[in-house]
Coordinates of C-alpha atoms and ligand atoms in Angstrom, one line a residue:
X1 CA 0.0 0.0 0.0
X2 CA 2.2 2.7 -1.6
X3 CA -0.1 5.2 -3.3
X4 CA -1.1 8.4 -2.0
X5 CA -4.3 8.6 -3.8
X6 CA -6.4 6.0 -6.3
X7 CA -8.1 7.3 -9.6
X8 CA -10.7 4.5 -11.1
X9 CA -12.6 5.3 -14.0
X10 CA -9.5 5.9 -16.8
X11 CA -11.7 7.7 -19.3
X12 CA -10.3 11.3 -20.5
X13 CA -11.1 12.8 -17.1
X14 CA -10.2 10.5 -14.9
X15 CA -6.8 10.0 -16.8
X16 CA -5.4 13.0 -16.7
X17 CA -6.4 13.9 -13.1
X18 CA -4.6 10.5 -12.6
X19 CA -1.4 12.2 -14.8
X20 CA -2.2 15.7 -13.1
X21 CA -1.5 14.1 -9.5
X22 CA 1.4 11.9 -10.6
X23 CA 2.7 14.9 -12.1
X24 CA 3.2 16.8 -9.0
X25 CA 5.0 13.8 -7.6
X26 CA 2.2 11.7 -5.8
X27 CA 1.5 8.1 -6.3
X28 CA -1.3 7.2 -8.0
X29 CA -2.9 3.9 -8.1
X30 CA -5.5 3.7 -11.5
X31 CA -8.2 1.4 -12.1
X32 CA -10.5 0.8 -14.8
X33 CA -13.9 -1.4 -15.2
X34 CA -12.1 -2.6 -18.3
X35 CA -8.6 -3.0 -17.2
X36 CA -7.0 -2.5 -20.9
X37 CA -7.4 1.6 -20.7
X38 CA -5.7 0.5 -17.6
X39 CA -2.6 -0.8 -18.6
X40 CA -3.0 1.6 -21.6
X41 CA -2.7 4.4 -19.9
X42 CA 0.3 3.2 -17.6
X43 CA 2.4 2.0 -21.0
X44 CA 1.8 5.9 -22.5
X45 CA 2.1 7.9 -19.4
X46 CA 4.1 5.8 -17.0
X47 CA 7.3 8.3 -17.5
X48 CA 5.6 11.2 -15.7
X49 CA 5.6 9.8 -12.8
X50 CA 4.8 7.0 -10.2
X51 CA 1.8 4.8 -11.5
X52 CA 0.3 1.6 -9.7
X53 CA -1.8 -0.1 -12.0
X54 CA -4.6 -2.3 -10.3
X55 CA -6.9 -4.8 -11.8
X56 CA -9.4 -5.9 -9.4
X57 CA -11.3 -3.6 -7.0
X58 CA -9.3 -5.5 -4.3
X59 CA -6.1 -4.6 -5.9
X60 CA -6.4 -1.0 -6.2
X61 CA -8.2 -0.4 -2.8
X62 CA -5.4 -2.4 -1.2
X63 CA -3.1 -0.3 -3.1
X64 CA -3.4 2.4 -1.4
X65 CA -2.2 4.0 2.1
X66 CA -4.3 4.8 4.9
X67 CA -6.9 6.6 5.1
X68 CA -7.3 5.5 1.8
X69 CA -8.1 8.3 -1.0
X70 CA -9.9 7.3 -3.9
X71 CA -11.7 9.1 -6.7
X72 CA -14.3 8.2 -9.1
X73 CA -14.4 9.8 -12.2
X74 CA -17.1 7.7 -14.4
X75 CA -20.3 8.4 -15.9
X76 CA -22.4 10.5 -13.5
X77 CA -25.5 8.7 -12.2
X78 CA -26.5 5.4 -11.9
X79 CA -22.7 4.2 -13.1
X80 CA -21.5 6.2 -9.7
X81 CA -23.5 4.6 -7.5
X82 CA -22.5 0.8 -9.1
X83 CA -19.0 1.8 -8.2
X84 CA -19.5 3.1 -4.4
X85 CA -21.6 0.1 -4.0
X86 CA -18.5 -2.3 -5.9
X87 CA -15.9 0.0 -3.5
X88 CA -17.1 0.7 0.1
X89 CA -17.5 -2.7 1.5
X90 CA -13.5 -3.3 0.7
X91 CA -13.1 0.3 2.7
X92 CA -12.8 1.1 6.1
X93 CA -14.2 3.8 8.8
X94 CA -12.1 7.4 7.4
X95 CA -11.5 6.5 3.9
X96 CA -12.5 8.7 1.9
X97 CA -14.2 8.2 -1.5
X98 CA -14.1 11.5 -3.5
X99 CA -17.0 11.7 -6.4
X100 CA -15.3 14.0 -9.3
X101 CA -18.1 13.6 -12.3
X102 CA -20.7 15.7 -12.7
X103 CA -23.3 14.4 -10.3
X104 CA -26.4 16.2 -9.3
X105 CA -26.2 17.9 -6.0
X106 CA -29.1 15.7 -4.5
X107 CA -27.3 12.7 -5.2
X108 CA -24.3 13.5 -3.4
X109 CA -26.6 14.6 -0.1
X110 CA -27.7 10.6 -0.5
X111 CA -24.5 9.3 -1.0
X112 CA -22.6 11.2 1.6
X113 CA -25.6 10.3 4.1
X114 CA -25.5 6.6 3.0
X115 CA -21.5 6.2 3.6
X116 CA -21.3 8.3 6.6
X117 CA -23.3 5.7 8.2
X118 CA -20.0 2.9 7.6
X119 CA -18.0 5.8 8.6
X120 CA -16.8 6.7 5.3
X121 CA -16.1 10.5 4.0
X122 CA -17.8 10.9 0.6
X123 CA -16.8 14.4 -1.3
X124 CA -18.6 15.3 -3.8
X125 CA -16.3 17.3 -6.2
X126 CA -17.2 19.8 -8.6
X127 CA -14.2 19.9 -11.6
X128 CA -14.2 22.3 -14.0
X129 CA -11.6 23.0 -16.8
X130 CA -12.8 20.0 -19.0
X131 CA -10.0 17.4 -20.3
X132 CA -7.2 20.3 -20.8
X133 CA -8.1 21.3 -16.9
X134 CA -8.1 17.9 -15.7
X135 CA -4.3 17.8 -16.8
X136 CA -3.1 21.3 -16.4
X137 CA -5.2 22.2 -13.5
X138 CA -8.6 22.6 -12.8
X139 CA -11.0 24.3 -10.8
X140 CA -12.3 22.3 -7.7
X141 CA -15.2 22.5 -5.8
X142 CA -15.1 20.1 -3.0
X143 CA -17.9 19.5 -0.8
X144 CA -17.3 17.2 2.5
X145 CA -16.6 16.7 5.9
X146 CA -14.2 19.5 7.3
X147 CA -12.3 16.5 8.3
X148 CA -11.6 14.5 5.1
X149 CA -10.5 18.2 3.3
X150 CA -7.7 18.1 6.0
X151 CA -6.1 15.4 4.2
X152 CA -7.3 15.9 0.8
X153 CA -7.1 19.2 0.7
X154 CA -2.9 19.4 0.4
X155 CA -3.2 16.8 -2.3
X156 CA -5.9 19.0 -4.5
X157 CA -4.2 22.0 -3.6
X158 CA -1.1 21.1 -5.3
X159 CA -3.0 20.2 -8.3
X160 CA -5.2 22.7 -8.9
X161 CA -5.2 25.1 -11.5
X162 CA -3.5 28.8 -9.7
X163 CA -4.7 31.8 -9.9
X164 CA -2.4 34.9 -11.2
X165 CA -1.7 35.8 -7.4
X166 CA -0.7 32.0 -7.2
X167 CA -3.6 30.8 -5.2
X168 CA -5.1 27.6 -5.7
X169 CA -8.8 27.5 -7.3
X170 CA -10.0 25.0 -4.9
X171 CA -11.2 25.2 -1.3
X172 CA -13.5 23.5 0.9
X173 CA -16.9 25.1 -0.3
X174 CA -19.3 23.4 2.6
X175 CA -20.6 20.0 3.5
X176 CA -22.1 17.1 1.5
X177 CA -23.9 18.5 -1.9
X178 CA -22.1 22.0 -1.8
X179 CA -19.5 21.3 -4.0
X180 CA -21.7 19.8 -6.5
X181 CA -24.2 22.3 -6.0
X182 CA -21.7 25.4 -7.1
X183 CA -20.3 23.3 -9.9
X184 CA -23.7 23.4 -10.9
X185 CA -23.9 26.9 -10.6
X186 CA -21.1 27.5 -12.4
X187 CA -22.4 26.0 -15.4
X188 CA -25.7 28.0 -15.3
X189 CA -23.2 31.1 -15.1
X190 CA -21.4 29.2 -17.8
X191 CA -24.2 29.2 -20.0
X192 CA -25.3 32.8 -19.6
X193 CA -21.8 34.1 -20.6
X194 CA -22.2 31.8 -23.4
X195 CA -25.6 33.7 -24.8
X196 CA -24.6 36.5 -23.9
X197 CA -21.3 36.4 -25.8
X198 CA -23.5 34.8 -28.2
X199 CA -26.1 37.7 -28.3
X200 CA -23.5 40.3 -28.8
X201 CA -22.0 38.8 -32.1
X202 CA -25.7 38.2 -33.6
X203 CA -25.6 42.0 -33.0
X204 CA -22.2 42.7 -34.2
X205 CA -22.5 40.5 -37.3
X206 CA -26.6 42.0 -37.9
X207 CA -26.6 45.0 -37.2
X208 CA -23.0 46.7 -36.7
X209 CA -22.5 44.7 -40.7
X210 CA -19.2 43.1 -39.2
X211 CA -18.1 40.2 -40.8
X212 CA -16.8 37.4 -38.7
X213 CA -13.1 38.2 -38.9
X214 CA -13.8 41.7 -37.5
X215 CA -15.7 40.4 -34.9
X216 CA -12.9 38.2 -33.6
X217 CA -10.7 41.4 -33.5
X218 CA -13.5 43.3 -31.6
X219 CA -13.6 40.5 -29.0
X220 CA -9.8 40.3 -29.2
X221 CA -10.1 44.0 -28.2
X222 CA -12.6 43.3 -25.4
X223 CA -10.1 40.7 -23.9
X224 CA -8.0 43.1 -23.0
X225 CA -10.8 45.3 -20.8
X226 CA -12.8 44.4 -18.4
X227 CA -14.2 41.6 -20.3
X228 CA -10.7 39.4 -20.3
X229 CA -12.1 35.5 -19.7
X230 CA -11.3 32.6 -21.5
X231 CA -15.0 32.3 -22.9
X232 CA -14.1 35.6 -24.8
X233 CA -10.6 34.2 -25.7
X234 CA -11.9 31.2 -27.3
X235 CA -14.8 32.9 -28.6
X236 CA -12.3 35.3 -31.2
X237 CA -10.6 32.1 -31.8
X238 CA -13.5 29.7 -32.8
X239 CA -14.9 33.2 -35.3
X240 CA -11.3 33.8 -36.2
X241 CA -11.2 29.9 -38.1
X242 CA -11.9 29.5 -41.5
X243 CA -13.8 26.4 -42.9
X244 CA -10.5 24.5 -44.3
X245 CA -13.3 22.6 -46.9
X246 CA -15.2 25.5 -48.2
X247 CA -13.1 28.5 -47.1
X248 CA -15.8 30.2 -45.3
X249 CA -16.0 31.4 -41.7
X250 CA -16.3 28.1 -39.9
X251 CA -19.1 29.6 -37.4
X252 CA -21.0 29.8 -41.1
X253 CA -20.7 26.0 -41.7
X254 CA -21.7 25.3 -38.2
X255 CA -25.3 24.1 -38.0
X256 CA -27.1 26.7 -35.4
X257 CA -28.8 24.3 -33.2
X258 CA -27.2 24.3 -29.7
X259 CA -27.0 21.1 -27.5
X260 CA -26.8 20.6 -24.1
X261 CA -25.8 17.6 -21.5
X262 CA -28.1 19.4 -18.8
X263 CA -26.4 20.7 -16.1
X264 CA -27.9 24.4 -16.7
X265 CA -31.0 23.0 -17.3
X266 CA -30.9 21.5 -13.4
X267 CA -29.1 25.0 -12.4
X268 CA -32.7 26.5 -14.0
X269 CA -34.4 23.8 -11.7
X270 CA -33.3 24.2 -8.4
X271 CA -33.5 28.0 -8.7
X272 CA -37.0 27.6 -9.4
X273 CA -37.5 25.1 -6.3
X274 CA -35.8 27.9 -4.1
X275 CA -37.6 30.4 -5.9
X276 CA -34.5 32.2 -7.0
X277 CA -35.0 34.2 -10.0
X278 CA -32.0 33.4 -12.3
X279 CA -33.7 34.7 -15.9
X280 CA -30.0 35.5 -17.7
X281 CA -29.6 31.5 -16.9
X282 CA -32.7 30.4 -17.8
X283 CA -33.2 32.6 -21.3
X284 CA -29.4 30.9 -22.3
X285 CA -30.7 27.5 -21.4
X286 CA -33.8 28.0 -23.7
X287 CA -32.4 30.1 -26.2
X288 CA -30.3 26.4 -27.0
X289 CA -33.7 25.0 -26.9
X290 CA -35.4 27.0 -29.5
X291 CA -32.4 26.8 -31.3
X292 CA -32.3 22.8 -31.6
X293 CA -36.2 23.4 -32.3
X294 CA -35.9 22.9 -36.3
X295 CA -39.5 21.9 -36.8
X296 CA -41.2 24.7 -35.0
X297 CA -38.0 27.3 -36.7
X298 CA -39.0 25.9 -40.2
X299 CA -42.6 26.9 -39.4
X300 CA -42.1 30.2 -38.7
X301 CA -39.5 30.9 -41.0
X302 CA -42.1 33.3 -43.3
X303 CA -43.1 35.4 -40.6
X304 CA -42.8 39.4 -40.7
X305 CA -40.0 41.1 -39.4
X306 CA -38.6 44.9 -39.2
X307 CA -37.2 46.0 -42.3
X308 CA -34.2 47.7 -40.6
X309 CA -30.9 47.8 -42.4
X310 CA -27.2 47.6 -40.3
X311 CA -25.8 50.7 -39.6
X312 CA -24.1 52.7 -42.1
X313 CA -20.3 52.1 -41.8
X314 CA -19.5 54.8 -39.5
X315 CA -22.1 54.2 -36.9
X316 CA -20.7 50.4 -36.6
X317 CA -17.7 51.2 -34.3
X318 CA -20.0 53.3 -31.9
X319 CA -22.2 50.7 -32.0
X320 CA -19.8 48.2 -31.1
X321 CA -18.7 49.7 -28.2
X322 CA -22.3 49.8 -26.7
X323 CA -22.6 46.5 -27.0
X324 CA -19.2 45.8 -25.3
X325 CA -21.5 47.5 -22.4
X326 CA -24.3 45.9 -22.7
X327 CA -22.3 42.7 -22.2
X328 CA -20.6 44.0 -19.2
X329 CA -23.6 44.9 -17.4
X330 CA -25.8 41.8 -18.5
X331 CA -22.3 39.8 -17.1
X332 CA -22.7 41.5 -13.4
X333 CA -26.1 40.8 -13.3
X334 CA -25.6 36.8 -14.2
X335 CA -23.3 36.5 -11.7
X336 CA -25.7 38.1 -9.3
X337 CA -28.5 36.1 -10.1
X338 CA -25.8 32.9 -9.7
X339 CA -24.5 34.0 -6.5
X340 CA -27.8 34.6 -5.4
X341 CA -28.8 31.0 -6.1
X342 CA -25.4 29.7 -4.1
X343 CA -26.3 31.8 -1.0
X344 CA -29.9 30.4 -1.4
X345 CA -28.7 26.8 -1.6
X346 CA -26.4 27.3 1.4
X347 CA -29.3 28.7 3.3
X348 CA -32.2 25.9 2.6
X349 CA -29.2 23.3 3.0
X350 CA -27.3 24.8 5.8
X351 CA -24.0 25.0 4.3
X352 CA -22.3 28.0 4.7
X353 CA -21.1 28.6 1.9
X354 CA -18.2 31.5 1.6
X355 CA -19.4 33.0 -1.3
X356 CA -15.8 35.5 -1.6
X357 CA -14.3 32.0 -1.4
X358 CA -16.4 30.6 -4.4
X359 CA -15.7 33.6 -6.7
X360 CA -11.5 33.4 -5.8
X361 CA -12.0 29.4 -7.1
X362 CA -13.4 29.7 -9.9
X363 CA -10.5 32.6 -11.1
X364 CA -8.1 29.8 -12.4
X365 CA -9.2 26.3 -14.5
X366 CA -12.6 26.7 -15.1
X367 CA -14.5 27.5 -17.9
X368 CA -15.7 30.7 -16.7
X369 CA -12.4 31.9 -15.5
X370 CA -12.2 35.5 -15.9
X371 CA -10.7 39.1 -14.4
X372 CA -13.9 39.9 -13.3
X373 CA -13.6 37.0 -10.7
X374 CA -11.1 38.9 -9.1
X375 CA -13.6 41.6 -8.9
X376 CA -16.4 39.6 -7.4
X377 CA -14.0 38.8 -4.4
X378 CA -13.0 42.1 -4.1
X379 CA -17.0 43.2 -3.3
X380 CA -17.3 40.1 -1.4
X381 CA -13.7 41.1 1.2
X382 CA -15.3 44.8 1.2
X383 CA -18.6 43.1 2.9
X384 CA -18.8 39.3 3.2
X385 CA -22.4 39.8 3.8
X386 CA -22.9 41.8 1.1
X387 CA -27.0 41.3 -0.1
X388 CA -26.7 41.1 -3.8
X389 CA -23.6 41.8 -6.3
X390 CA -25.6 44.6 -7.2
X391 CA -24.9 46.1 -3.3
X392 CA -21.8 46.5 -4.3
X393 CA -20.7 50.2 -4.8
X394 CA -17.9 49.6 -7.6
X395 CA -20.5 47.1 -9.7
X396 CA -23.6 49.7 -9.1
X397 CA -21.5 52.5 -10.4
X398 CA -20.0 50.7 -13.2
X399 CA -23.4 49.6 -14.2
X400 CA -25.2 52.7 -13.5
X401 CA -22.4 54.0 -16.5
X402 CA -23.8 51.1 -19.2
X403 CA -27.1 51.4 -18.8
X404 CA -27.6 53.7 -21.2
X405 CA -25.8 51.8 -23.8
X406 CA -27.7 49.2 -22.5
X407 CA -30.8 50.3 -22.9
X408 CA -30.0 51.4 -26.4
X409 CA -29.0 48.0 -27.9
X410 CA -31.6 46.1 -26.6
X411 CA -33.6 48.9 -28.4
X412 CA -31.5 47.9 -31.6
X413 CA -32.1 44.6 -31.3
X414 CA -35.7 44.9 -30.9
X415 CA -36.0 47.3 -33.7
X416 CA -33.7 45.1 -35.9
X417 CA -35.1 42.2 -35.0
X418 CA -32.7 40.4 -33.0
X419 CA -33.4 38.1 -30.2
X420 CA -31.6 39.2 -27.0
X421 CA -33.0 37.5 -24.6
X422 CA -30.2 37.6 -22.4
X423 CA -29.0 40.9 -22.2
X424 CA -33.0 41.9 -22.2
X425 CA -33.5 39.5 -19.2
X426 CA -30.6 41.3 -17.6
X427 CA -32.0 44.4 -17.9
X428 CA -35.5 43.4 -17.0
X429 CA -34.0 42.0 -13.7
X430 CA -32.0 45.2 -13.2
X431 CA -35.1 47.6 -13.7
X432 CA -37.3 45.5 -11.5
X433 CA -34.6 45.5 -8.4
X434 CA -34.3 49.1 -8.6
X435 CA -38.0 50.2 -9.5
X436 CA -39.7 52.3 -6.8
X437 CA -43.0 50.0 -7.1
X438 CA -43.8 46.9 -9.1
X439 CA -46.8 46.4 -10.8
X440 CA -46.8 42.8 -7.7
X441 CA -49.5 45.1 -6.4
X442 CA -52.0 44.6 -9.2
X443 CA -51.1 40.8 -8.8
X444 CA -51.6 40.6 -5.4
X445 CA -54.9 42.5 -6.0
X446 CA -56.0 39.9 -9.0
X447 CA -55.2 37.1 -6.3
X448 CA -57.3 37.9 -3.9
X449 CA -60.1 38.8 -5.9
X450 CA -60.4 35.4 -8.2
X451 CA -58.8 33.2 -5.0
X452 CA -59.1 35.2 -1.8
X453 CA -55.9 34.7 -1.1
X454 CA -55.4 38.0 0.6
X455 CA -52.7 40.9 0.0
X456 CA -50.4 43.1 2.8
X457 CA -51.0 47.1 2.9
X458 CA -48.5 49.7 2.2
X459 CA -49.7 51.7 5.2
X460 CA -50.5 49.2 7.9
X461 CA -49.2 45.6 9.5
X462 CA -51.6 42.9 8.9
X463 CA -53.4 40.6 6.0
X464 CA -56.4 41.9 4.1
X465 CA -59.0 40.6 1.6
X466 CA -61.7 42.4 0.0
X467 CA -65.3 41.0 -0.3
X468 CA -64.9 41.6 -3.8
X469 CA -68.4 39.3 -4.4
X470 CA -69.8 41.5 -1.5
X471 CA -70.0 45.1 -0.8
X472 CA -66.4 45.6 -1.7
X473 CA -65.0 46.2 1.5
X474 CA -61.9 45.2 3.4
X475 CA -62.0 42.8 6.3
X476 CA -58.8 42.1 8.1
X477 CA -57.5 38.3 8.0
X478 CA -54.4 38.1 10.5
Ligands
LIG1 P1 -17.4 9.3 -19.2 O1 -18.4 10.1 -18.6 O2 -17.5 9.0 -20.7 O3 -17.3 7.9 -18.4 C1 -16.5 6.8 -18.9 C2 -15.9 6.1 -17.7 O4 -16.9 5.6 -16.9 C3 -15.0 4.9 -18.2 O5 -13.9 4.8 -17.4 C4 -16.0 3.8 -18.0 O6 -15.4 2.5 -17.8 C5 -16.6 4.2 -16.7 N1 -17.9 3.5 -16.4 C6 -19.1 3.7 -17.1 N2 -20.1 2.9 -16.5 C7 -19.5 2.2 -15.6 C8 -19.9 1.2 -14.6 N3 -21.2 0.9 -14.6 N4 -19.1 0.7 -13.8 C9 -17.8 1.1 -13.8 N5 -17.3 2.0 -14.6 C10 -18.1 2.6 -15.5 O7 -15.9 9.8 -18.9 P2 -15.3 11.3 -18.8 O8 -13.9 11.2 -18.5 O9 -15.8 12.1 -20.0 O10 -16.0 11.9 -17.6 C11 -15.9 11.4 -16.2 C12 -16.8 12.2 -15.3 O11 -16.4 13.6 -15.3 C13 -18.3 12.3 -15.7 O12 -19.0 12.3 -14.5 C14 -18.4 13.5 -16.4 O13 -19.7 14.1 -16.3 C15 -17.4 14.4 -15.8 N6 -16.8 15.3 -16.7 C16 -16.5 16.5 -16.4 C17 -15.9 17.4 -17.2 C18 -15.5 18.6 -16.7 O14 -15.1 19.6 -17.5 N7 -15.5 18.8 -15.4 C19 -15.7 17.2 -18.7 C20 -16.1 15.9 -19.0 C21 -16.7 15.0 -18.0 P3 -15.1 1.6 -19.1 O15 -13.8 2.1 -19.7 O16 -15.0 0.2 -18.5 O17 -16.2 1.7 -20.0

């Protein structure tokens, strides 16, 4: 029993992890449901460092030192639970079995509660960084006992993905489903910055006239603002390619129908369960939808639109830059409505989650990894009880300066015909937070008058309802 930590499940993810650790000078013992990737893996990679290759389940759990520390890294759902059941009776009270895929948050809660009973630590891991991350460094989101992050914690430390002040993006986020439940979040954020990114080009390409070449040296531009993430990186790389067959822009030869493998769609479910409104998430998750929708697209494909032409060449560049902030300020207010949703889950769950903590984690290795991050923990030191991002003085005045230029491209898009349904969700959300009154009252008032189900007054503690059948007046409820 000689390695430091076990990796089963040898698919892309779970190999380079197992390379990542070896790497940085652990032991790694490796296992595989079909032990050829096994041995496969050990044959190409075996120089970078110390490899134990196991072939039974016996093999590799004996393999390793004690407490033992093993990760799974195989098909999220029912495949996880076949291996926790095929691993934990060979275990033994403070072992720890970490669960690195992408499993729902809810299954985590059941499977920590269900080994904590043999005296077992199960983590549930959040990665982010995809197959390059895995390797190089990801982003990890580690949800637990306080007690199994003391020795795992070094270990994932070491190789996770730093930030540019050298900190590692990994920390203990909270017990049980936490860490799943902000890698979840994260890829509802994920998503939004996608659309949004997304929306911006539709407008850049529609109505600035920029072709896609011109684009990719507007984001290219934007990259080195405020707006400098990977997502925007890759984004002027991916409209920067041309189409080696035809010689057109490759985003040209792309077929627009966006797919999904779901995990904003569940972000989009448990915010509605905790009644969090997220709309930047949910408009990206069904602006995919209506995108893969080629039936109900190909019906509609005659109706009327606007007959607005793009902006004469010397408008364009003005243009542009409005929408650079419209993106910014559509990008606070995702992240608010994200962060809302963690500090709601840590609530309902009881996790206390460090939300400053979360945003300094996710600034290295993940997918949304981005300057801005480095903002978000800056509000969050200022006041680690800060409401909503939107509290924040440096975001509210940076906003407060786009929403003009906010305002104005929506009203471009909507004149030219553009769906934005992001960056108009955004702003929707924005308005609503900061309007004086909300037209709720007229709900409330509609409520109680089809369903007596009663309303509050502006002027006076208590619960009303109107005999709206009756002679229309107000009796006092509670
Ligand atoms: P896959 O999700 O494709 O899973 C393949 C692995 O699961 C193989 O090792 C396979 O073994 C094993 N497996 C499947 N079913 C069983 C079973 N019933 N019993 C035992 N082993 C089984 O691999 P990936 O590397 O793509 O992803 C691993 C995990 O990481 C997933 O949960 C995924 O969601 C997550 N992931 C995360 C990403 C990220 O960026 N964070 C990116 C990609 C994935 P065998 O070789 O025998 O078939």
């Amino acid at each position: 029993s000689t390695a430091q930590i076990g990796v089963t499940g040898l698919a892309v993810m779970g190999s380079n992890l197992a390379r990542n650790f070896a790497r940085n000078g652990y032991t790694v013992a490796v296992h595989n449901r079909t032990a050829a990737k096994t041995t496969a893996l050990v044959e190409e990679f075996g120089h970078e460092g110390d490899f134990v290759a196991t072939g039974s389940a016996k093999e590799f759990v004996d393999a390793l030192e004690r407490p033992r520390r093993l990760i799974i890294m195989v098909k999220a759902g029912e495949p996880t639970d076949a291996v926790i059941h095929e691993f934990a009776p060979l275990l033994e009270p403070g072992d720890v079995i970490i669960d690195g895929g992408n499993a729902h948050f809810e299954d985590t809660r059941r499977r920590e509660k269900e080994l904590r009973e043999q005296g077992i630590h199960f983590v549930g891991a959040g990665i982010s960084g995809g197959e390059e991350g895995a390797l190089l460094g990801p982003s990890i989101m580690p949800g637990g006992s306080a007690e199994s992050y003391e020795s795992l914690g070094p270990m994932l430390e070491k190789i996770a993905a730093k930030a540019k002040d050298g900190t590692p993006c990994v920390s203990h986020v909270g017990p049980d489903g936490a860490g799943h439940f902000v890698k979840m979040v994260h890829n509802g954020i994920e998503y939004a910055d996608m659309q949004l990114i997304a929306e911006a080009y539709h407008l850049l390409r529609d109505v600035a006239g920029y072709s896609p070449a011109r684009i990719a040296e507007t984001f290219r531009e934007w990259n080195r603002g405020r707006l400098d993430s990977y997502l925007i990186e890759i984004t002027a790389e991916v409209l920067a390619h041309t189409d080696a067959e035809t010689g057109l822009p490759f985003v040209d030869v792309v077929a627009d129908a966006a797919e999904q493998k779901g995990t904003g769609r569940w972000t989009v479910q448990i915010a509605l369960d905790l009644g969090v409104p997220v709309s930047g998430i949910a408009e990206a998750v069904f602006a995919r939808a209506v995108s893969g929708h080629a039936d109900l697209r190909e019906a509609a494909r005659g109706l009327a639109g606007p007959a607005a032409a793009p902006l004469p060449a010397e408008a364009a560049d003005a243009f542009a830059a409005q929408v650079e902030q419209a993106l910014y300020a559509s990008k606070i207010v995702s992240y608010t409505q994200g962060f809302h949703q963690i500090q709601a889950g840590s609530e309902e769950y009881g996790w206390g989650v460090d939300l400053g903590a979360v945003s300094s984690l996710w600034r290295g290795g993940c997918i949304i990894r981005a300057a801005f991050l480095d903002r978000i923990r800056t509000a969050y030191d200022a006041q680690p009880d800060l409401p909503s991002l939107l509290a924040d003085p440096g975001f509210a005045q940076e906003i407060g300066e786009a929403q003009e230029d906010w305002r104005a491209v929506v009203v471009a898009a909507v004149s030219h015909g553009i769906p934005v349904p992001a960056f108009s969700a955004s702003l929707a959300y924005y308005d609503a937070l900061r309007a004086e009154r909300l037209p709720a009252a007229l709900t409330q008032g509609q409520r109680d008058f089809f369903g007596a189900h009663t309303y509050r007054r502006t002027d006076r503690e208590g619960t009303f309802h109107t005999l709206w059948s009756g002679d229309r007046s107000e009796v006092r409820t509670a």
